[in-house]
Coordinates of C-alpha atoms in Angstrom, one line a residue:
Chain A
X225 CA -74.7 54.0 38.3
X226 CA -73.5 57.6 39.8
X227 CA -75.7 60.0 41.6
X228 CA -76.9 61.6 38.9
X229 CA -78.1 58.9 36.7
X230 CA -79.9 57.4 39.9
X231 CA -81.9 60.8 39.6
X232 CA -82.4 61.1 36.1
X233 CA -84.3 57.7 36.4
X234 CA -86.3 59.0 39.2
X235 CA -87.3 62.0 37.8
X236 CA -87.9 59.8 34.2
X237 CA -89.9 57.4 36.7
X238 CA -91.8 60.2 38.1
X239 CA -93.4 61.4 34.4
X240 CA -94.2 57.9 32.7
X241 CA -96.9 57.1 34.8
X242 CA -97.2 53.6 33.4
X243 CA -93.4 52.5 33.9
X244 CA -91.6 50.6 37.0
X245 CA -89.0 52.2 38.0
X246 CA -86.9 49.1 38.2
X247 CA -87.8 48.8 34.5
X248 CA -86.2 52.0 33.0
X249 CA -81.7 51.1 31.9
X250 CA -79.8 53.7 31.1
X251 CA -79.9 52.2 27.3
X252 CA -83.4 52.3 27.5
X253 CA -85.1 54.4 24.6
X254 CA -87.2 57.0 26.4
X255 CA -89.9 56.3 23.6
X256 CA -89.5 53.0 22.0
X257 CA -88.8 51.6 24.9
X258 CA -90.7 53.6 27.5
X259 CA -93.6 54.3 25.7
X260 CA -93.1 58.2 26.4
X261 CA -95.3 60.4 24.6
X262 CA -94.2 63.8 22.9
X263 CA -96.4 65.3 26.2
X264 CA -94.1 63.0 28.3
X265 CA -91.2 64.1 27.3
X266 CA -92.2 68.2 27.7
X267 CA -92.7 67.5 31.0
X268 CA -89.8 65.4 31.5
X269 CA -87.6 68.3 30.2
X270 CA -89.5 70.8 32.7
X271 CA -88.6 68.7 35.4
X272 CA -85.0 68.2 34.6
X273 CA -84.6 71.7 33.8
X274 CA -86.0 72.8 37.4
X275 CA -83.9 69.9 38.8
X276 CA -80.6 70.7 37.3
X277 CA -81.0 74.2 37.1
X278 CA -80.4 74.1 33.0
X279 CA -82.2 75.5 29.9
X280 CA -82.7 72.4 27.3
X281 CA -83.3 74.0 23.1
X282 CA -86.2 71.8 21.8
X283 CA -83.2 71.0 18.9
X284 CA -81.2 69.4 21.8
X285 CA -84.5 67.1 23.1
X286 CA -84.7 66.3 19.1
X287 CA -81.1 64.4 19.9
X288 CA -81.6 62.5 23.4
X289 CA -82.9 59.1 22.8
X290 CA -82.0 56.9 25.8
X291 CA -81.8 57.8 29.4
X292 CA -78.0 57.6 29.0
X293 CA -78.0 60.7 26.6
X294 CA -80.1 62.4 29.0
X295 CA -77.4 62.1 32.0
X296 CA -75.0 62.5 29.2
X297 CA -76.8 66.0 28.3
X298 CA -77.0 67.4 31.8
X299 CA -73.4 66.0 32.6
X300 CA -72.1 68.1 29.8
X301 CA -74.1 71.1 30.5
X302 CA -72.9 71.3 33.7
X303 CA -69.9 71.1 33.3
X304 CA -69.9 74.2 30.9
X305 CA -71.8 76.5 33.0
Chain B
X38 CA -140.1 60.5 25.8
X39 CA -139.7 61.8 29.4
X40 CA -137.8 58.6 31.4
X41 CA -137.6 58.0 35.4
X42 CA -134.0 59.2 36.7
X43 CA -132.2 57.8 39.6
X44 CA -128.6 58.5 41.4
X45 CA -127.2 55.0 42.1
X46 CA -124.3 56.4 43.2
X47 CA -122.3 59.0 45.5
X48 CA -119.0 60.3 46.7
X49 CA -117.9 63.4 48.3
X50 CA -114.5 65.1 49.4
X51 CA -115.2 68.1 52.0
X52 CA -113.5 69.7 54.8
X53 CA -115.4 67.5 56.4
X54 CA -113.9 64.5 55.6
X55 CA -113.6 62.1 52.7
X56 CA -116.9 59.5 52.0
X57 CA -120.0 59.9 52.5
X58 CA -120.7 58.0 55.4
X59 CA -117.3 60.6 56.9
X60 CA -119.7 63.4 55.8
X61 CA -123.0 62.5 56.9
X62 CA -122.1 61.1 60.6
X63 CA -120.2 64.5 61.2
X64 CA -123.9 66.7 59.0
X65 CA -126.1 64.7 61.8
X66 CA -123.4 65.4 64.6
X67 CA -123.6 69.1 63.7
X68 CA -119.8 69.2 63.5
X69 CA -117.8 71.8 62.0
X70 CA -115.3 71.4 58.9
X71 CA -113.8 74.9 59.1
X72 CA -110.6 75.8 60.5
X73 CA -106.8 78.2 60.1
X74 CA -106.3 78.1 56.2
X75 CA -102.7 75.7 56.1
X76 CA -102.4 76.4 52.1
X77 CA -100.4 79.3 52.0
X78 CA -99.3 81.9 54.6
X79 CA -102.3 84.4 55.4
X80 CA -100.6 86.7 57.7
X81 CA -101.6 89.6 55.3
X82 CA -104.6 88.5 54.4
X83 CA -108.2 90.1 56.4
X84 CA -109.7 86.3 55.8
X85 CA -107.4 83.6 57.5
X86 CA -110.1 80.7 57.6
X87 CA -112.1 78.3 55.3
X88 CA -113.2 74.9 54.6
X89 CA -110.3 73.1 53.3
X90 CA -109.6 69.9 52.9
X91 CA -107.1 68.8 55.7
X92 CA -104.3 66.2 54.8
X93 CA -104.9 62.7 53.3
X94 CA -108.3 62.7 51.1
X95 CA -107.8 59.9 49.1
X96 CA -107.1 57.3 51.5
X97 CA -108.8 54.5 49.1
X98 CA -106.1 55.0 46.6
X99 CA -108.8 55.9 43.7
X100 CA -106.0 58.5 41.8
X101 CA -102.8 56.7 41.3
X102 CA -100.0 58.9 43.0
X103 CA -97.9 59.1 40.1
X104 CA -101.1 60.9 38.1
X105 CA -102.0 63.2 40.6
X106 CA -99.0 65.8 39.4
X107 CA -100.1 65.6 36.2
X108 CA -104.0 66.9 37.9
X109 CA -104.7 70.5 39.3
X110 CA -106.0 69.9 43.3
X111 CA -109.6 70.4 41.6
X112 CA -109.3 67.9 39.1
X113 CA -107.3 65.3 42.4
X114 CA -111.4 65.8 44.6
X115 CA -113.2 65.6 41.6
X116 CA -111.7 62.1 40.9
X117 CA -111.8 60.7 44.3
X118 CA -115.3 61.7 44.6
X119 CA -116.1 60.0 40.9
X120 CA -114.1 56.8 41.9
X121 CA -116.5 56.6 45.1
X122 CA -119.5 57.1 42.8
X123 CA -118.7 55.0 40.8
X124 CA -118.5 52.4 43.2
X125 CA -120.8 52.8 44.8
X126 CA -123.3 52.3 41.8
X127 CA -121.7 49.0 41.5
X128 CA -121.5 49.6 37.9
X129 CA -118.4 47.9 36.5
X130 CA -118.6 48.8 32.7
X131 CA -117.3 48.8 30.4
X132 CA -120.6 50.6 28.8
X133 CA -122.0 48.5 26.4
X134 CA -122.8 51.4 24.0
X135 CA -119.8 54.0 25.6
X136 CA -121.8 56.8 23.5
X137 CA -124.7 56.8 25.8
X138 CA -122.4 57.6 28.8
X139 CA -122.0 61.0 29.5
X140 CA -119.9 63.0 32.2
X141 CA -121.0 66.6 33.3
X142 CA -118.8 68.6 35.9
X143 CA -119.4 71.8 37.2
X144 CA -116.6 74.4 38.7
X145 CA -116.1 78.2 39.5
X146 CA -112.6 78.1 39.4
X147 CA -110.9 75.0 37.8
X148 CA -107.0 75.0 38.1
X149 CA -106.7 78.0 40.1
X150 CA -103.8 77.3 42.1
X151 CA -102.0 75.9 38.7
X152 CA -102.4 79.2 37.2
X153 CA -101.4 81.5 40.3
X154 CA -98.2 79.2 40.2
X155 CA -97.9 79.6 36.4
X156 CA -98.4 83.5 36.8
X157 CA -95.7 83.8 39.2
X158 CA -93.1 81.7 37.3
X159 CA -93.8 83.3 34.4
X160 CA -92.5 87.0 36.0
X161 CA -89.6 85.0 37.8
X162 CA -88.0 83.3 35.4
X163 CA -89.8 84.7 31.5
X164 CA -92.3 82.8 29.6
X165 CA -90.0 79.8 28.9
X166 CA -90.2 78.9 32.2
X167 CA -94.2 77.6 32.0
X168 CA -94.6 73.8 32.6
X169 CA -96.0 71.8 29.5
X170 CA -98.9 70.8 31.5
X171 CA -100.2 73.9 32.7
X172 CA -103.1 74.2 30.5
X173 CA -104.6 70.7 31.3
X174 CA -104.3 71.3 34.8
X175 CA -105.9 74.8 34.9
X176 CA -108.7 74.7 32.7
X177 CA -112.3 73.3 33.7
X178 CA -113.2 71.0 31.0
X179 CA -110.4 68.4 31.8
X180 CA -112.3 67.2 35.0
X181 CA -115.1 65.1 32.8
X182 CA -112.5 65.1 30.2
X183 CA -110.5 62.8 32.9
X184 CA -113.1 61.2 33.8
X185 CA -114.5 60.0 30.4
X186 CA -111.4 58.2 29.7
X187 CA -111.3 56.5 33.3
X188 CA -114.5 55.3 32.8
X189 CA -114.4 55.0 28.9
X190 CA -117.7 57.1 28.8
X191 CA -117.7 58.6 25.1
X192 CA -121.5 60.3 25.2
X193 CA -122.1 63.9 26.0
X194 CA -119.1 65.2 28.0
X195 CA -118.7 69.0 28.7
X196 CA -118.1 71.0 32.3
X197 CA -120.3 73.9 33.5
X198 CA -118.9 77.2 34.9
X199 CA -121.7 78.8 36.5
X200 CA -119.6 80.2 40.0
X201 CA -121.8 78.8 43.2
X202 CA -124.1 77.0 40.7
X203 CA -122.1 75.2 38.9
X204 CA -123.0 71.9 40.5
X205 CA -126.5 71.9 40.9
X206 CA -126.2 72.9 36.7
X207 CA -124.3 69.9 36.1
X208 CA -126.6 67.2 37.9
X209 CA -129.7 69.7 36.6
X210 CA -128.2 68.8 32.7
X211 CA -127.5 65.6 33.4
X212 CA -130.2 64.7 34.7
X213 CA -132.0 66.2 31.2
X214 CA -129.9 64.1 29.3
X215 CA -131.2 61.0 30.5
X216 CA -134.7 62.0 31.0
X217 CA -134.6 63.4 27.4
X218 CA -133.3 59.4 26.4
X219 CA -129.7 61.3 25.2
X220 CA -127.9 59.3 27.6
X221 CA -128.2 56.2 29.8
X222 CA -126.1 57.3 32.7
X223 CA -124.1 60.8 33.3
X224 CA -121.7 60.9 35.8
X225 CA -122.7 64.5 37.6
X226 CA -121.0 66.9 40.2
X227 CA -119.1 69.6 40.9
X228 CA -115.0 69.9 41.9
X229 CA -113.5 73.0 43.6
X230 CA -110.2 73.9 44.8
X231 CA -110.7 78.0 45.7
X232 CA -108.6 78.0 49.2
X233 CA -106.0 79.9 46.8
X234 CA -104.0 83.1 47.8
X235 CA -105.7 85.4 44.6
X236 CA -109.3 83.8 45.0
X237 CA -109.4 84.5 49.6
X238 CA -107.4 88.1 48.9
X239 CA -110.3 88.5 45.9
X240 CA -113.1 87.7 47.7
X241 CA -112.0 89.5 51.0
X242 CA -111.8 92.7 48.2
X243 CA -115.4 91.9 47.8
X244 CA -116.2 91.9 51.0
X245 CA -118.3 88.9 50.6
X246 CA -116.1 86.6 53.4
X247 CA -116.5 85.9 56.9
X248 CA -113.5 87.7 59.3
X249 CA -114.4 85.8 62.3
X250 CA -110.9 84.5 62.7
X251 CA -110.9 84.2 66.1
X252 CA -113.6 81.6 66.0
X253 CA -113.7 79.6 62.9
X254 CA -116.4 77.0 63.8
X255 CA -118.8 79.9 64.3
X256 CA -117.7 82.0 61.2
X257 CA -120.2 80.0 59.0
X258 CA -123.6 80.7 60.5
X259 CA -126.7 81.2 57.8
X260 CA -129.9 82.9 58.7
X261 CA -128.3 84.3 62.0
X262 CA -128.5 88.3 62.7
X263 CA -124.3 88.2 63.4
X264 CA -123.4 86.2 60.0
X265 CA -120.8 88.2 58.3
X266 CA -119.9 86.4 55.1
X267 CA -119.7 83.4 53.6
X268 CA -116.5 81.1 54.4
X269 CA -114.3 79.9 51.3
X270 CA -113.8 75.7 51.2
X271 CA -113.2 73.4 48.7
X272 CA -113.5 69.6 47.6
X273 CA -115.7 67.9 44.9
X274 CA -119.4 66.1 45.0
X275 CA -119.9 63.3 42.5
X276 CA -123.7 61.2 41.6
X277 CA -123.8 58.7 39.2
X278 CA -127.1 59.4 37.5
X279 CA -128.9 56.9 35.8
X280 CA -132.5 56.1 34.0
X281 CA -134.8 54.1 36.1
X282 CA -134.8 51.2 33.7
X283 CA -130.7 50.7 32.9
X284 CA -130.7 50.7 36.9
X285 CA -133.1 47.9 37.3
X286 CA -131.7 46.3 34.4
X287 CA -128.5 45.5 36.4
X288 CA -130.5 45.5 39.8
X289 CA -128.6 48.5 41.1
X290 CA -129.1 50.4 44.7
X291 CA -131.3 53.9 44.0
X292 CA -130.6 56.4 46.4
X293 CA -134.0 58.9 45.2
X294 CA -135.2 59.9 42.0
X295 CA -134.5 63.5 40.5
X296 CA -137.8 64.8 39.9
X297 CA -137.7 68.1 38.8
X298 CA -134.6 70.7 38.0
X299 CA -135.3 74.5 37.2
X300 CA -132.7 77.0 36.1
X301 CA -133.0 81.0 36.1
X302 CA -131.4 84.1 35.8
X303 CA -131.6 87.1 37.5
X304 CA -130.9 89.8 35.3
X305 CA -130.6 92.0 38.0
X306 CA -126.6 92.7 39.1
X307 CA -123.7 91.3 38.9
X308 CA -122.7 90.2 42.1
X309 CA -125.9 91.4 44.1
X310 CA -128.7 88.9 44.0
X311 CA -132.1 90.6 43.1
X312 CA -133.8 91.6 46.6
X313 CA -137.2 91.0 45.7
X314 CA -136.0 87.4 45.3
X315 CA -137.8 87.0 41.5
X316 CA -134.9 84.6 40.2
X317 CA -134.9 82.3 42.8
X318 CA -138.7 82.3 43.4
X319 CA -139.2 81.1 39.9
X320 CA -136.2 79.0 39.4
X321 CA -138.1 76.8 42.7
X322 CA -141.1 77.1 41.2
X323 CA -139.7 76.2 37.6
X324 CA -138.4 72.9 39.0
X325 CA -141.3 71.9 41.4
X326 CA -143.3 72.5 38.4
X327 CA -141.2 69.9 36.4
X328 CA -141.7 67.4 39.1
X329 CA -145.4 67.5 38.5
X330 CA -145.9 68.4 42.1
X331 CA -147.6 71.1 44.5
X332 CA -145.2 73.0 46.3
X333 CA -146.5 71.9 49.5
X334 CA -145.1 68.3 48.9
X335 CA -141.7 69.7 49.4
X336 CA -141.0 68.9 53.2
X337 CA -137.0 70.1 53.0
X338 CA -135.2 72.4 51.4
X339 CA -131.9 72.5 51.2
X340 CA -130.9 76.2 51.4
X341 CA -128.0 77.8 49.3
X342 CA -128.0 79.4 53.2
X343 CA -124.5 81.2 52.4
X344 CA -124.4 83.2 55.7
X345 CA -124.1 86.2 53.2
X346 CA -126.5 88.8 54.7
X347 CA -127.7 89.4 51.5
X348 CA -128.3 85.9 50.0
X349 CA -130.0 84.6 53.5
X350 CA -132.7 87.1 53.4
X351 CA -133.5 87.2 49.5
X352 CA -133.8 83.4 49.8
X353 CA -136.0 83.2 53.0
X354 CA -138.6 85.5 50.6
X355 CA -138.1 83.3 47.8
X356 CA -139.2 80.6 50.1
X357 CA -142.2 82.5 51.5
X358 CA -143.1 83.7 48.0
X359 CA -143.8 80.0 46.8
X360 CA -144.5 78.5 49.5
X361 CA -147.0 80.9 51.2
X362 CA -148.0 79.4 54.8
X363 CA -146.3 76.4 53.9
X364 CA -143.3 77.4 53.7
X365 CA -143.9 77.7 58.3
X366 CA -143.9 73.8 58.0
X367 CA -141.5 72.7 56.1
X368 CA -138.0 72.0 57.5
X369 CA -134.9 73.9 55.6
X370 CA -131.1 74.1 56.8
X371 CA -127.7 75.1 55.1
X372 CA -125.3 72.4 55.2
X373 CA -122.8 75.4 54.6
X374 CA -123.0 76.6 58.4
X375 CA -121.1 73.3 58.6
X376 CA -118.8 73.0 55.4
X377 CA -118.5 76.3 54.3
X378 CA -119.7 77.3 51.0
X379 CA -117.3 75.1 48.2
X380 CA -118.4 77.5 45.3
X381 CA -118.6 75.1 41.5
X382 CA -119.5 72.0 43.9
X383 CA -121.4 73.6 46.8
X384 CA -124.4 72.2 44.5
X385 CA -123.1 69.0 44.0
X386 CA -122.3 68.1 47.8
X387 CA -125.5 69.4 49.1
X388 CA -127.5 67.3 46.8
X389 CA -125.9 64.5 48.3
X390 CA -127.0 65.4 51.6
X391 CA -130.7 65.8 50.6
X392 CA -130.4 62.3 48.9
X393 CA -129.7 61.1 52.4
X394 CA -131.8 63.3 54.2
X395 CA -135.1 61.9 52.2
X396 CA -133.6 58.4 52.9
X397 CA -132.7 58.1 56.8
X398 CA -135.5 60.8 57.5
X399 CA -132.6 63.0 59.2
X400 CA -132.7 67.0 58.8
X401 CA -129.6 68.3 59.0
X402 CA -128.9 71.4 61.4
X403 CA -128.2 74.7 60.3
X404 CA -125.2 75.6 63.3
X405 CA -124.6 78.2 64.7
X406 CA -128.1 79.8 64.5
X407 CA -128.2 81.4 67.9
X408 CA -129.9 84.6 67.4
X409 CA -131.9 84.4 64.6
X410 CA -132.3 87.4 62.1
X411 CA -135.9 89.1 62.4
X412 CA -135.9 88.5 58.3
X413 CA -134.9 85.5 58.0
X414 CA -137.9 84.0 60.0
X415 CA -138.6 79.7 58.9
X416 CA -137.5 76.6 60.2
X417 CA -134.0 76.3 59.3
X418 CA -133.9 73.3 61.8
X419 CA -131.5 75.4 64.3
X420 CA -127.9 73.3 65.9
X421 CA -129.6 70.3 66.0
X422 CA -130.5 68.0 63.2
X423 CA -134.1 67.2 63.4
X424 CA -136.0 63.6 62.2
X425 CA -138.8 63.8 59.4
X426 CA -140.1 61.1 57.3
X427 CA -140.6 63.2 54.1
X428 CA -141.6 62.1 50.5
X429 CA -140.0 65.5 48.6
X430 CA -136.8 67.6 48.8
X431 CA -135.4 70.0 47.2
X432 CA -131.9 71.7 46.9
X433 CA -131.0 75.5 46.0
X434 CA -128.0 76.8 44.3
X435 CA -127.8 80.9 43.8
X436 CA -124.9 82.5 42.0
X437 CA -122.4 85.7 41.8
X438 CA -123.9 86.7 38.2
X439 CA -127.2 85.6 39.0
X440 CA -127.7 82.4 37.9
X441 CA -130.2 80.3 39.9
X442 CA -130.8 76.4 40.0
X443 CA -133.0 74.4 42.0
X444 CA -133.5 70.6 42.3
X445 CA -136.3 68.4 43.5
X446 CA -135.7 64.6 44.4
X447 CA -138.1 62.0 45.5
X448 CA -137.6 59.6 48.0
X449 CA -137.6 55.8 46.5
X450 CA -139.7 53.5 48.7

């Protein structure tokens, strides 16, 4: 696991108030799996957006389903700006 | 049907401390809460002092850390408080019928500092930039809201904005509920997090605060000829309120029984309370009235006691209005000398102390009343708490926009 997927988890860890850290994979579904709700995930995205200094389109959160398409997201993002 | 209502429970988060026990040793000691405002940077600002709540406040663990980003500071004293409550009543639930378990909170201000914070993100970075959560957090409702799902308490449930009354409002409407048979228990108080950049450089425009920067211990000093203003603090008050007969039911602890609650307003100015003292008079005499008492079984009151030149005097004739000669024997004090004044749960924290002053028989002081003012002329039990076996109490709340509430508890022998 690189850097940025070790923060990604924390920062994940940090909204699901219910969920060990130790519990959240990178092929874990943020909802299925996690139990996020749509609220979670809002507030995920606010704090990865502050953290990585990125703007994420509501279309985009429609596509991330597991932490790894999260890291994947910001990874790519990034990269472009 | 009129029922028998008890508090069975208590917790409190001031600049004095956290717990009531914290609370009451440093109320008897005469001690101080009010210091150098940490919050923000008040280098500008004509007020630098107030009553805040220093550090660690919940050192019990009753919030779960990971849920207290997802709560406006407020909502973070109104829950410690509750969890102490709540524990204190040694009720362990869940409530058989939830619907007749109700939550009342009062607050001036809710999620102040959530929405200064949301104002100046907003003209940084656009209106994209607001977090998802900013609504729960700011507004005042979410407190019981919170609070009815920790506890799973699905009667009545709403908060009360009523500025510095707010929380004797709250315990005063509980405390109908369950005399009225609409509830069984109400989970009462008041939560208050005001130490905010916009709500000191506000109320400094008002010119309603205390500049005694030099000297913040002193700054708070009600009924004295040099008060200046009130000082600013924050923190929550919580009582679990309960009828007489679900509390025996499960043998609980009663701290004192609310008697009596009246509620006024002064339709007389907007800030300014009405000089010839006609709200307040009649909002004391509206709830000694509803305790089925004469006003000379009240032996302490309480005072609102600001250390507002304004408020002090219009009370002290409010006293001596219903009162008359009595009012020379009875013993009053403002706990705010020592906490400052904590606005939407002022109410809730000082009927806590007039629980436990009818049931150790200890006065509180009014501090730093070195020179009294030639108006303000009863015993407000001056720097030194005093002792008093006493049967009544009673507890004031007066507010910005005129809106008056008064309690009266009984002692429980």
């Amino acid at each position: 696991m690189d850097d940025l997927e070790t923060r990604v988890i924390d920062l994940i860890a940090e909204v699901l108030v219910d969920v060990n850290k130790e519990n959240i994979q990178m092929s874990s579904k943020i909802v299925e799996d996690l139990g996020a709700e749509s609220l979670d995930i809002y507030d995920m995205i606010a704090l990865l957006e502050d953290e990585f200094g990125l703007e994420i389109a509501d279309e985009d959160v429609e596509k991330i389903q597991t932490v790894q398409d999260v890291a994947d997201f910001i990874k790519q993002h990034q990269k472009a700006s | 049907m009129r029922r028998k209502v008890v508090v069975t429970g208590i917790g409190m988060v001031t600049c004095l401390g956290t717990g009531v026990e914290t609370n009451w040793e440093a109320i008897k000691a005469g001690r101080s809460g009010i210091g150098p405002i940490s919050l923000f940077d008040t280098s500008l600002f004509v007020t630098r002092i107030a009553g805040e709540v220093r550090g660690e406040f919940d050192p019990a663990g009753r919030v779960p850390a990971k849920e207290l980003r997802r709560m406006d500071r407020y909502q973070q004293f109104g829950l410690v408080a509750a969890g102490e409550a709540m524990t204190d009543s040694g009720f362990e639930g869940p409530p058989e019928n939830p619907f007749r378990y109700g939550v009342v909170v009062g607050s001036g201000m809710g999620g102040l500092f959530t929405i200064e914070t949301g104002v100046l993100q907003y003209h940084a970075k656009g209106p994209k930039a607001l977090h998802p959560l900013l609504i729960p957090k700011a507004v005042i409702n979410l407190c019981p809201g919170m609070l009815s799902i920790k506890y799973g308490f699905k009667g009545p449930n709403f908060g009360i904005v009523n500025a510095c009354t707010s929380g004797t409002s709250a315990i005063g409407e509980g405390y109908w509920l369950v005399r009225e048979g609409r509830a069984d228990m109400v989970l009462a108080g008041g939560a208050e997090a005001v130490v905010t950049p916009l709500s000191v450089a506000a109320f400094n425009a008002l010119r309603a605060l205390s500049t005694r920067n030099g000297d913040p211990t002193a700054a708070s000093r009600p009924f004295d000829k040099d008060r200046d203003g009130f000082v600013i603090a924050e923190g929550a008050g919580m009582l679990v309120l309960e009828s007489e007969e679900h509390a025996a039911r499960r043998g609980a602890h009663a701290y004192a029984e609310i008697a009596g609650y009246g509620a006024t307003g002064d339709a007389y100015h907007f800030v300014m309370p009405d000089p010839e003292a006609e709200g307040a008079y009649h909002c004391m005499k509206m709830a000694v009235e509803d305790a089925e008492i004469a006003p000379s079984c009240i032996e302490y009151i309480n005072a609102h006691g600001t250390s507002t030149d304004l408020n002090d005097k219009m009370e002290t004739l409010a006293i001596r209005r219903l009162f008359g000669s009595h009012a020379y024997r009875m013993s009053i004090s403002s706990t705010k000398s020592m906490t400052g004044h904590l606005i939407g749960a002022a109410g809730a924290v000082e009927a806590i102390y007039s629980l436990m002053a009818l049931k150790t028989g200890v006065i509180p002081p009014t501090i730093n009343l070195d020179n009294p003012d030639p108006a303000c002329d009863l015993d407000y039990t001056p720097n030194k708490a005093a002792t008093r076996q006493m049967e009544y109490a009673l507890s004031n709340s007066f507010a910005f926009g005129g809106q008056n509430a008064s309690l009266v508890f009984r002692r429980i022998t």
